[in-house]
Amino acid sequence: MRKRLLPLLGSLMLLTAPVIAKTGGETDFVGALAEAAKAADIAIDASQKDSLKALELTAAMAWHGASPWISAVNRGAKEEFERYGVKVLVTTDAQYDPAKQVADIENIQALAPDMLLSLVIDGISAKVGLQKAVDSGSQLVLLSNPIPGFIHGQDYAGIVSDDMQGMGKLAAQAVNQHLQGKGKIGVIFHDVNYFVTNTRDQAFLKALDDYPAIEVVARKGFVKEQDTSAIASAMMLRHPDIDVIYVAWDAAAEGVVEALRGDGFEQVKVVSHDLGVNNLLDMAQRGNMLASVADRPYEIGATMARIAMLAELGEQAPLFTLVPFDLVTRDNIQDVWQQAYQADVPRIINLVLGD
């Protein structure tokens, strides 16, 4: 790896990173979201493209797991890198295991990539390996989750994410629209210190304050996705008058949909985040899945790649850069899927929708 000390190209940067307030010595990440940039504003011009190609850069990607969503993130980043002559050395899948991700990062460090993109499962355990990669010259760009103690502009170039607060608010709006302003809901939230899901869940609950006739009659946290089925069954046993259940994300919502179907609660609807085939099939069949708020993973990956490459040219990115999001219902499944994944809709969904 070549270390480069390039002058800051201030005249080329589209955005100036804001000064972010700190609380108790730590960055106020939730507050920083209000100052976030938009993904569409992160651009590489023709002269920068020529400079990047001349550098013959390399990149690596250390992901937390595997899913259609992360595949779209990975593809967006890889295709964006390829446009500027960057060689992707390796992509890793931690299988949602923090220890494996630590090992993945250590193995990546041996390859000495110029740039490293990652969604980190556990920032504490991954911090040492990431710090070594940064100290050896890798430009680090994070997906959604900050690393405790890392300094923006010094230890990492920026964080790309969905608009967590906006997504939580839109999920609440979907619940309100379905209930026409009055009803009872259950909330199954992510009970782990995980920035992106915590922020979305909290934004959802806060947004419900605007709908005083909608009552949260049950709240229960989960750690593992497979626990949500039992949680939903127990919740409905105690509160059979629940109208809607909110679940932190799509894969966790699968168990809730399964439990509701198995227990005979066909009328109870589910609202969540992200796009997964199983829940979209249920939605297409007019089952329990009512709506989901989806970000755009392909655009997340492409934006991460652009921020990393601009950092190689000495550009400073904002702390947060956010991609747009969409409310997906039965009526727009196909359009939102194509927008989010930049790929064809799975054939089975088209078949169920009658196309």
mmCIF file of C-alpha atoms in Angstrom:
data_model
loop_
_atom_site.group_PDB
_atom_site.id
_atom_site.type_symbol
_atom_site.label_atom_id
_atom_site.label_comp_id
_atom_site.label_asym_id
_atom_site.label_seq_id
_atom_site.Cartn_x
_atom_site.Cartn_y
_atom_site.Cartn_z
ATOM 1 C CA MET A 1 0.000 0.000 0.000
ATOM 2 C CA ARG A 2 1.205 3.491 -0.808
ATOM 3 C CA LYS A 3 0.588 6.146 1.802
ATOM 4 C CA ARG A 4 -0.246 9.485 0.247
ATOM 5 C CA LEU A 5 -0.294 12.928 1.785
ATOM 6 C CA LEU A 6 -2.352 14.994 -0.603
ATOM 7 C CA PRO A 7 -3.490 18.580 -0.088
ATOM 8 C CA LEU A 8 -7.108 19.089 0.836
ATOM 9 C CA LEU A 9 -8.969 19.876 -2.367
ATOM 10 C CA GLY A 10 -11.417 22.229 -0.719
ATOM 11 C CA SER A 11 -12.593 23.800 -3.945
ATOM 12 C CA LEU A 12 -13.744 20.422 -5.238
ATOM 13 C CA MET A 13 -15.696 19.329 -2.195
ATOM 14 C CA LEU A 14 -19.435 19.735 -2.525
ATOM 15 C CA LEU A 15 -20.133 19.758 1.188
ATOM 16 C CA THR A 16 -18.430 21.003 4.308
ATOM 17 C CA ALA A 17 -18.545 18.611 7.254
ATOM 18 C CA PRO A 18 -20.431 20.236 10.149
ATOM 19 C CA VAL A 19 -19.085 20.610 13.643
ATOM 20 C CA ILE A 20 -20.909 17.973 15.691
ATOM 21 C CA ALA A 21 -21.743 18.510 19.331
ATOM 22 C CA LYS A 22 -20.243 16.109 21.821
ATOM 23 C CA THR A 23 -21.756 14.868 25.039
ATOM 24 C CA GLY A 24 -19.432 13.632 27.754
ATOM 25 C CA GLY A 25 -16.570 13.545 25.255
ATOM 26 C CA GLU A 26 -18.522 11.386 22.803
ATOM 27 C CA THR A 27 -20.061 12.493 19.525
ATOM 28 C CA ASP A 28 -23.821 13.011 19.620
ATOM 29 C CA PHE A 29 -24.548 10.703 16.692
ATOM 30 C CA VAL A 30 -28.332 11.029 16.900
ATOM 31 C CA GLY A 31 -28.003 14.801 16.847
ATOM 32 C CA ALA A 32 -25.571 14.560 13.953
ATOM 33 C CA LEU A 33 -28.241 12.978 11.780
ATOM 34 C CA ALA A 34 -29.916 16.378 11.520
ATOM 35 C CA GLU A 35 -26.779 17.687 9.782
ATOM 36 C CA ALA A 36 -26.398 14.721 7.433
ATOM 37 C CA ALA A 37 -25.635 15.070 3.754
ATOM 38 C CA LYS A 38 -27.636 13.461 0.980
ATOM 39 C CA ALA A 39 -26.132 10.637 -1.041
ATOM 40 C CA ALA A 40 -26.925 12.465 -4.272
ATOM 41 C CA ASP A 41 -24.605 15.291 -3.195
ATOM 42 C CA ILE A 42 -21.526 13.044 -3.009
ATOM 43 C CA ALA A 43 -20.111 13.168 -6.520
ATOM 44 C CA ILE A 44 -16.822 12.620 -8.336
ATOM 45 C CA ASP A 45 -16.048 14.952 -11.230
ATOM 46 C CA ALA A 46 -14.071 14.225 -14.403
ATOM 47 C CA SER A 47 -10.721 15.483 -13.126
ATOM 48 C CA GLN A 48 -11.085 13.490 -9.928
ATOM 49 C CA LYS A 49 -11.929 10.401 -11.973
ATOM 50 C CA ASP A 50 -8.667 10.741 -13.889
ATOM 51 C CA SER A 51 -6.725 11.167 -10.646
ATOM 52 C CA LEU A 52 -8.320 8.072 -9.128
ATOM 53 C CA LYS A 53 -7.558 5.900 -12.135
ATOM 54 C CA ALA A 54 -3.936 7.003 -12.053
ATOM 55 C CA LEU A 55 -3.610 5.920 -8.408
ATOM 56 C CA GLU A 56 -4.552 2.274 -9.142
ATOM 57 C CA LEU A 57 -6.288 1.885 -5.792
ATOM 58 C CA THR A 58 -7.466 -1.255 -4.015
ATOM 59 C CA ALA A 59 -10.432 -1.876 -1.729
ATOM 60 C CA ALA A 60 -11.863 -4.510 0.599
ATOM 61 C CA MET A 61 -15.303 -4.959 2.175
ATOM 62 C CA ALA A 62 -15.995 -6.565 5.560
ATOM 63 C CA TRP A 63 -19.723 -7.177 5.936
ATOM 64 C CA HIS A 64 -21.698 -8.405 8.906
ATOM 65 C CA GLY A 65 -23.671 -11.122 7.123
ATOM 66 C CA ALA A 66 -25.277 -12.214 3.888
ATOM 67 C CA SER A 67 -28.708 -11.293 2.532
ATOM 68 C CA PRO A 68 -30.259 -9.774 -0.589
ATOM 69 C CA TRP A 69 -29.841 -6.416 1.134
ATOM 70 C CA ILE A 70 -26.108 -6.742 1.782
ATOM 71 C CA SER A 71 -25.623 -8.262 -1.675
ATOM 72 C CA ALA A 72 -27.085 -5.067 -3.118
ATOM 73 C CA VAL A 73 -24.809 -2.928 -0.915
ATOM 74 C CA ASN A 74 -21.817 -4.965 -2.031
ATOM 75 C CA ARG A 75 -22.775 -4.795 -5.703
ATOM 76 C CA GLY A 76 -23.332 -1.041 -5.526
ATOM 77 C CA ALA A 77 -19.883 -0.520 -3.997
ATOM 78 C CA LYS A 78 -18.106 -2.911 -6.342
ATOM 79 C CA GLU A 79 -19.622 -1.463 -9.491
ATOM 80 C CA GLU A 80 -18.839 2.083 -8.327
ATOM 81 C CA PHE A 81 -15.230 1.123 -7.601
ATOM 82 C CA GLU A 82 -14.903 -0.488 -11.014
ATOM 83 C CA ARG A 83 -15.952 2.762 -12.706
ATOM 84 C CA TYR A 84 -12.832 4.406 -11.305
ATOM 85 C CA GLY A 85 -10.345 1.603 -11.800
ATOM 86 C CA VAL A 86 -10.335 0.373 -8.197
ATOM 87 C CA LYS A 87 -9.597 -3.316 -7.679
ATOM 88 C CA VAL A 88 -11.678 -5.040 -4.989
ATOM 89 C CA LEU A 89 -9.331 -7.492 -3.260
ATOM 90 C CA VAL A 90 -11.808 -9.349 -1.056
ATOM 91 C CA THR A 91 -15.331 -9.316 0.337
ATOM 92 C CA THR A 92 -16.033 -11.089 3.634
ATOM 93 C CA ASP A 93 -19.197 -12.323 5.354
ATOM 94 C CA ALA A 94 -19.038 -12.493 9.164
ATOM 95 C CA GLN A 95 -22.207 -14.613 9.378
ATOM 96 C CA TYR A 96 -23.451 -12.252 12.120
ATOM 97 C CA ASP A 97 -20.619 -13.453 14.379
ATOM 98 C CA PRO A 98 -18.550 -10.627 15.959
ATOM 99 C CA ALA A 99 -15.568 -12.950 16.535
ATOM 100 C CA LYS A 100 -15.544 -13.977 12.880
ATOM 101 C CA GLN A 101 -15.709 -10.356 11.814
ATOM 102 C CA VAL A 102 -12.678 -9.576 13.974
ATOM 103 C CA ALA A 103 -10.802 -12.380 12.203
ATOM 104 C CA ASP A 104 -12.035 -11.151 8.811
ATOM 105 C CA ILE A 105 -10.700 -7.651 9.506
ATOM 106 C CA GLU A 106 -7.337 -9.045 10.593
ATOM 107 C CA ASN A 107 -7.098 -11.084 7.390
ATOM 108 C CA ILE A 108 -8.048 -8.048 5.310
ATOM 109 C CA GLN A 109 -5.342 -6.009 7.000
ATOM 110 C CA ALA A 110 -2.741 -8.437 5.657
ATOM 111 C CA LEU A 111 -3.847 -7.485 2.124
ATOM 112 C CA ALA A 112 -3.231 -3.771 2.869
ATOM 113 C CA PRO A 113 -6.167 -2.331 0.896
ATOM 114 C CA ASP A 114 -6.240 1.402 0.273
ATOM 115 C CA MET A 115 -9.920 1.481 1.284
ATOM 116 C CA LEU A 116 -12.058 -0.574 3.637
ATOM 117 C CA LEU A 117 -15.871 -0.557 3.766
ATOM 118 C CA SER A 118 -17.689 -2.250 6.633
ATOM 119 C CA LEU A 119 -20.873 -2.630 8.615
ATOM 120 C CA VAL A 120 -19.510 -3.574 12.031
ATOM 121 C CA ILE A 121 -21.514 -5.885 14.294
ATOM 122 C CA ASP A 122 -19.709 -5.025 17.536
ATOM 123 C CA GLY A 123 -17.671 -1.840 17.490
ATOM 124 C CA ILE A 124 -15.853 -2.701 20.710
ATOM 125 C CA SER A 125 -14.427 -6.026 19.560
ATOM 126 C CA ALA A 126 -13.680 -4.820 16.018
ATOM 127 C CA LYS A 127 -12.047 -1.576 17.105
ATOM 128 C CA VAL A 128 -8.483 -2.851 17.530
ATOM 129 C CA GLY A 129 -8.362 -4.492 14.114
ATOM 130 C CA LEU A 130 -9.937 -1.501 12.425
ATOM 131 C CA GLN A 131 -7.501 0.843 14.135
ATOM 132 C CA LYS A 132 -4.570 -1.196 12.821
ATOM 133 C CA ALA A 133 -6.018 -1.028 9.309
ATOM 134 C CA VAL A 134 -6.479 2.733 9.586
ATOM 135 C CA ASP A 135 -3.004 3.250 11.046
ATOM 136 C CA SER A 136 -1.502 1.333 8.138
ATOM 137 C CA GLY A 137 -3.194 3.631 5.648
ATOM 138 C CA SER A 138 -6.641 2.246 4.817
ATOM 139 C CA GLN A 139 -9.442 4.761 4.376
ATOM 140 C CA LEU A 140 -12.353 3.419 6.439
ATOM 141 C CA VAL A 141 -16.001 4.075 5.550
ATOM 142 C CA LEU A 142 -18.702 2.708 7.836
ATOM 143 C CA LEU A 143 -22.234 1.559 7.169
ATOM 144 C CA SER A 144 -24.719 2.831 9.783
ATOM 145 C CA ASN A 145 -22.933 1.889 13.006
ATOM 146 C CA PRO A 146 -20.248 4.167 14.510
ATOM 147 C CA ILE A 147 -17.175 2.798 16.275
ATOM 148 C CA PRO A 148 -16.897 3.980 19.911
ATOM 149 C CA GLY A 149 -14.018 6.395 20.332
ATOM 150 C CA PHE A 150 -13.221 6.737 16.649
ATOM 151 C CA ILE A 151 -12.841 10.310 15.405
ATOM 152 C CA HIS A 152 -14.487 11.376 12.170
ATOM 153 C CA GLY A 153 -11.962 12.587 9.612
ATOM 154 C CA GLN A 154 -9.135 10.905 11.471
ATOM 155 C CA ASP A 155 -10.102 7.269 12.019
ATOM 156 C CA TYR A 156 -12.842 7.029 9.394
ATOM 157 C CA ALA A 157 -13.938 9.068 6.410
ATOM 158 C CA GLY A 158 -17.682 8.950 7.070
ATOM 159 C CA ILE A 159 -20.787 6.904 7.781
ATOM 160 C CA VAL A 160 -23.383 6.077 5.127
ATOM 161 C CA SER A 161 -26.809 5.011 6.297
ATOM 162 C CA ASP A 162 -30.518 5.189 5.797
ATOM 163 C CA ASP A 163 -32.455 8.049 7.339
ATOM 164 C CA MET A 164 -33.162 6.176 10.564
ATOM 165 C CA GLN A 165 -35.342 8.849 12.093
ATOM 166 C CA GLY A 166 -37.283 9.424 8.894
ATOM 167 C CA MET A 167 -37.882 5.699 8.486
ATOM 168 C CA GLY A 168 -39.175 5.311 12.034
ATOM 169 C CA LYS A 169 -41.518 8.246 11.543
ATOM 170 C CA LEU A 170 -42.838 6.873 8.247
ATOM 171 C CA ALA A 171 -43.512 3.483 9.865
ATOM 172 C CA ALA A 172 -45.632 5.263 12.478
ATOM 173 C CA GLN A 173 -47.489 7.098 9.742
ATOM 174 C CA ALA A 174 -48.251 3.780 8.022
ATOM 175 C CA VAL A 175 -49.667 2.407 11.274
ATOM 176 C CA ASN A 176 -51.788 5.517 11.769
ATOM 177 C CA GLN A 177 -53.122 5.393 8.226
ATOM 178 C CA HIS A 178 -54.138 1.757 8.579
ATOM 179 C CA LEU A 179 -55.808 2.324 11.952
ATOM 180 C CA GLN A 180 -57.372 5.607 10.845
ATOM 181 C CA GLY A 181 -56.037 7.276 13.946
ATOM 182 C CA LYS A 182 -57.250 4.842 16.614
ATOM 183 C CA GLY A 183 -56.217 1.364 17.740
ATOM 184 C CA LYS A 184 -53.870 -0.809 19.783
ATOM 185 C CA ILE A 185 -50.375 -1.885 18.829
ATOM 186 C CA GLY A 186 -47.563 -4.075 20.075
ATOM 187 C CA VAL A 187 -43.898 -3.161 19.651
ATOM 188 C CA ILE A 188 -41.138 -5.760 19.239
ATOM 189 C CA PHE A 189 -37.898 -3.777 19.364
ATOM 190 C CA HIS A 190 -34.205 -4.643 19.057
ATOM 191 C CA ASP A 191 -32.951 -4.927 22.643
ATOM 192 C CA VAL A 192 -29.241 -4.600 21.843
ATOM 193 C CA ASN A 193 -26.964 -1.560 21.724
ATOM 194 C CA TYR A 194 -27.048 -1.235 17.941
ATOM 195 C CA PHE A 195 -27.199 2.321 16.652
ATOM 196 C CA VAL A 196 -29.236 1.964 13.470
ATOM 197 C CA THR A 197 -32.015 -0.255 14.818
ATOM 198 C CA ASN A 198 -32.169 1.554 18.168
ATOM 199 C CA THR A 199 -32.553 4.906 16.422
ATOM 200 C CA ARG A 200 -35.279 3.660 14.099
ATOM 201 C CA ASP A 201 -37.204 2.005 16.930
ATOM 202 C CA GLN A 202 -37.005 5.119 19.090
ATOM 203 C CA ALA A 203 -38.060 7.347 16.193
ATOM 204 C CA PHE A 204 -41.097 5.123 15.627
ATOM 205 C CA LEU A 205 -42.168 5.356 19.268
ATOM 206 C CA LYS A 206 -41.590 9.094 19.375
ATOM 207 C CA ALA A 207 -43.664 9.607 16.214
ATOM 208 C CA LEU A 208 -46.588 7.776 17.826
ATOM 209 C CA ASP A 209 -46.923 10.728 20.201
ATOM 210 C CA ASP A 210 -48.605 12.526 17.313
ATOM 211 C CA TYR A 211 -51.415 9.951 17.376
ATOM 212 C CA PRO A 212 -52.777 9.962 20.951
ATOM 213 C CA ALA A 213 -55.630 7.543 20.150
ATOM 214 C CA ILE A 214 -53.143 4.842 19.140
ATOM 215 C CA GLU A 215 -52.188 2.937 22.273
ATOM 216 C CA VAL A 216 -49.016 0.874 22.720
ATOM 217 C CA VAL A 217 -50.343 -1.966 24.878
ATOM 218 C CA ALA A 218 -47.246 -4.194 24.785
ATOM 219 C CA ARG A 219 -43.498 -3.746 24.291
ATOM 220 C CA LYS A 220 -40.941 -6.526 24.209
ATOM 221 C CA GLY A 221 -37.330 -6.564 23.124
ATOM 222 C CA PHE A 222 -35.416 -9.312 21.349
ATOM 223 C CA VAL A 223 -31.776 -10.149 20.776
ATOM 224 C CA LYS A 224 -31.999 -12.998 18.262
ATOM 225 C CA GLU A 225 -34.276 -12.937 15.229
ATOM 226 C CA GLN A 226 -35.553 -16.456 15.949
ATOM 227 C CA ASP A 227 -37.041 -15.268 19.257
ATOM 228 C CA THR A 228 -39.651 -12.988 17.702
ATOM 229 C CA SER A 229 -42.124 -15.767 16.888
ATOM 230 C CA ALA A 230 -42.493 -16.764 20.548
ATOM 231 C CA ILE A 231 -42.594 -13.119 21.600
ATOM 232 C CA ALA A 232 -45.451 -12.411 19.175
ATOM 233 C CA SER A 233 -47.436 -15.452 20.343
ATOM 234 C CA ALA A 234 -47.069 -14.452 23.996
ATOM 235 C CA MET A 235 -47.960 -10.857 23.180
ATOM 236 C CA MET A 236 -51.173 -11.871 21.417
ATOM 237 C CA LEU A 237 -52.078 -14.279 24.196
ATOM 238 C CA ARG A 238 -52.020 -11.403 26.680
ATOM 239 C CA HIS A 239 -53.421 -8.774 24.316
ATOM 240 C CA PRO A 240 -55.686 -10.440 21.718
ATOM 241 C CA ASP A 241 -57.115 -7.023 20.803
ATOM 242 C CA ILE A 242 -53.844 -5.800 19.260
ATOM 243 C CA ASP A 243 -54.394 -4.414 15.758
ATOM 244 C CA VAL A 244 -50.813 -3.947 14.536
ATOM 245 C CA ILE A 245 -47.378 -5.189 15.596
ATOM 246 C CA TYR A 246 -44.264 -3.158 14.803
ATOM 247 C CA VAL A 247 -41.036 -5.166 14.419
ATOM 248 C CA ALA A 248 -37.524 -3.715 14.185
ATOM 249 C CA TRP A 249 -36.596 -5.185 10.794
ATOM 250 C CA ASP A 250 -37.750 -7.521 8.067
ATOM 251 C CA ALA A 251 -36.029 -10.806 8.955
ATOM 252 C CA ALA A 252 -37.146 -10.438 12.571
ATOM 253 C CA ALA A 253 -40.679 -9.769 11.328
ATOM 254 C CA GLU A 254 -40.796 -13.130 9.520
ATOM 255 C CA GLY A 255 -41.252 -14.973 12.809
ATOM 256 C CA VAL A 256 -44.011 -12.577 13.835
ATOM 257 C CA VAL A 257 -45.902 -13.125 10.585
ATOM 258 C CA GLU A 258 -45.492 -16.879 11.013
ATOM 259 C CA ALA A 259 -46.800 -16.764 14.589
ATOM 260 C CA LEU A 260 -49.805 -14.648 13.697
ATOM 261 C CA ARG A 261 -50.681 -16.938 10.826
ATOM 262 C CA GLY A 262 -50.255 -20.064 12.938
ATOM 263 C CA ASP A 263 -52.265 -18.691 15.855
ATOM 264 C CA GLY A 264 -55.145 -17.605 13.645
ATOM 265 C CA PHE A 265 -54.706 -13.827 13.910
ATOM 266 C CA GLU A 266 -55.244 -13.111 10.221
ATOM 267 C CA GLN A 267 -56.561 -9.614 10.954
ATOM 268 C CA VAL A 268 -53.459 -8.427 12.823
ATOM 269 C CA LYS A 269 -51.062 -6.501 10.610
ATOM 270 C CA VAL A 270 -47.273 -6.132 10.773
ATOM 271 C CA VAL A 271 -45.160 -3.068 9.968
ATOM 272 C CA SER A 272 -41.380 -3.237 9.756
ATOM 273 C CA HIS A 273 -38.270 -2.044 7.890
ATOM 274 C CA ASP A 274 -36.303 -3.345 4.873
ATOM 275 C CA LEU A 275 -37.209 -5.695 2.025
ATOM 276 C CA GLY A 276 -37.257 -9.482 2.233
ATOM 277 C CA VAL A 277 -38.825 -11.927 -0.185
ATOM 278 C CA ASN A 278 -40.826 -13.925 2.379
ATOM 279 C CA ASN A 279 -42.603 -10.936 3.872
ATOM 280 C CA LEU A 280 -43.170 -9.378 0.462
ATOM 281 C CA LEU A 281 -44.833 -12.607 -0.633
ATOM 282 C CA ASP A 282 -47.107 -12.414 2.404
ATOM 283 C CA MET A 283 -47.854 -8.792 1.566
ATOM 284 C CA ALA A 284 -48.590 -9.676 -2.058
ATOM 285 C CA GLN A 285 -51.013 -12.358 -0.855
ATOM 286 C CA ARG A 286 -52.767 -9.798 1.381
ATOM 287 C CA GLY A 287 -51.620 -11.604 4.514
ATOM 288 C CA ASN A 288 -50.426 -10.158 7.821
ATOM 289 C CA MET A 289 -47.630 -8.015 6.381
ATOM 290 C CA LEU A 290 -49.059 -4.542 5.904
ATOM 291 C CA ALA A 291 -46.086 -2.339 5.049
ATOM 292 C CA SER A 292 -42.353 -1.890 5.372
ATOM 293 C CA VAL A 293 -40.090 1.121 5.122
ATOM 294 C CA ALA A 294 -37.166 0.352 2.829
ATOM 295 C CA ASP A 295 -33.906 2.150 2.220
ATOM 296 C CA ARG A 296 -31.830 1.778 -0.953
ATOM 297 C CA PRO A 297 -28.935 -0.609 -0.338
ATOM 298 C CA TYR A 298 -27.408 -0.387 -3.819
ATOM 299 C CA GLU A 299 -27.134 3.371 -3.381
ATOM 300 C CA ILE A 300 -25.633 2.885 0.093
ATOM 301 C CA GLY A 301 -22.800 0.800 -1.347
ATOM 302 C CA ALA A 302 -22.135 3.168 -4.233
ATOM 303 C CA THR A 303 -22.068 6.162 -1.872
ATOM 304 C CA MET A 304 -19.665 4.421 0.507
ATOM 305 C CA ALA A 305 -17.327 3.756 -2.399
ATOM 306 C CA ARG A 306 -17.435 7.394 -3.543
ATOM 307 C CA ILE A 307 -16.692 8.690 -0.035
ATOM 308 C CA ALA A 308 -13.728 6.321 0.275
ATOM 309 C CA MET A 309 -12.322 7.378 -3.096
ATOM 310 C CA LEU A 310 -12.774 11.076 -2.350
ATOM 311 C CA ALA A 311 -10.944 10.522 0.942
ATOM 312 C CA GLU A 312 -8.035 9.132 -1.072
ATOM 313 C CA LEU A 313 -7.948 12.496 -2.849
ATOM 314 C CA GLY A 314 -7.882 14.378 0.450
ATOM 315 C CA GLU A 315 -11.558 15.296 0.471
ATOM 316 C CA GLN A 316 -13.431 15.447 3.769
ATOM 317 C CA ALA A 317 -16.936 13.975 3.785
ATOM 318 C CA PRO A 318 -19.702 14.807 6.250
ATOM 319 C CA LEU A 319 -20.040 12.585 9.305
ATOM 320 C CA PHE A 320 -23.309 11.072 8.026
ATOM 321 C CA THR A 321 -24.551 10.680 4.483
ATOM 322 C CA LEU A 322 -28.093 9.348 4.085
ATOM 323 C CA VAL A 323 -29.832 7.569 1.240
ATOM 324 C CA PRO A 324 -33.554 7.989 0.469
ATOM 325 C CA PHE A 325 -36.224 5.583 1.704
ATOM 326 C CA ASP A 326 -39.636 4.406 0.535
ATOM 327 C CA LEU A 327 -42.808 3.003 2.062
ATOM 328 C CA VAL A 328 -43.536 -0.337 0.416
ATOM 329 C CA THR A 329 -47.082 -1.661 0.244
ATOM 330 C CA ARG A 330 -48.720 -4.236 -1.980
ATOM 331 C CA ASP A 331 -49.336 -1.572 -4.615
ATOM 332 C CA ASN A 332 -45.682 -0.644 -5.160
ATOM 333 C CA ILE A 333 -43.657 -3.764 -4.286
ATOM 334 C CA GLN A 334 -42.144 -4.048 -7.756
ATOM 335 C CA ASP A 335 -41.188 -0.383 -8.086
ATOM 336 C CA VAL A 336 -39.591 -0.187 -4.644
ATOM 337 C CA TRP A 337 -37.670 -3.448 -5.120
ATOM 338 C CA GLN A 338 -36.166 -2.246 -8.385
ATOM 339 C CA GLN A 339 -35.313 1.140 -6.859
ATOM 340 C CA ALA A 340 -33.730 -0.392 -3.765
ATOM 341 C CA TYR A 341 -31.822 -3.291 -5.279
ATOM 342 C CA GLN A 342 -31.252 -2.087 -8.844
ATOM 343 C CA ALA A 343 -32.251 -5.611 -9.880
ATOM 344 C CA ASP A 344 -35.215 -7.525 -11.239
ATOM 345 C CA VAL A 345 -38.067 -8.412 -8.913
ATOM 346 C CA PRO A 346 -37.966 -12.112 -7.912
ATOM 347 C CA ARG A 347 -40.128 -14.125 -10.271
ATOM 348 C CA ILE A 348 -42.202 -15.648 -7.481
ATOM 349 C CA ILE A 349 -43.331 -12.173 -6.355
ATOM 350 C CA ASN A 350 -44.344 -11.254 -9.885
ATOM 351 C CA LEU A 351 -46.297 -14.497 -10.121
ATOM 352 C CA VAL A 352 -48.219 -13.788 -6.918
ATOM 353 C CA LEU A 353 -48.938 -10.239 -8.040
ATOM 354 C CA GLY A 354 -50.254 -11.595 -11.314
ATOM 355 C CA ASP A 355 -47.551 -10.221 -13.617
#
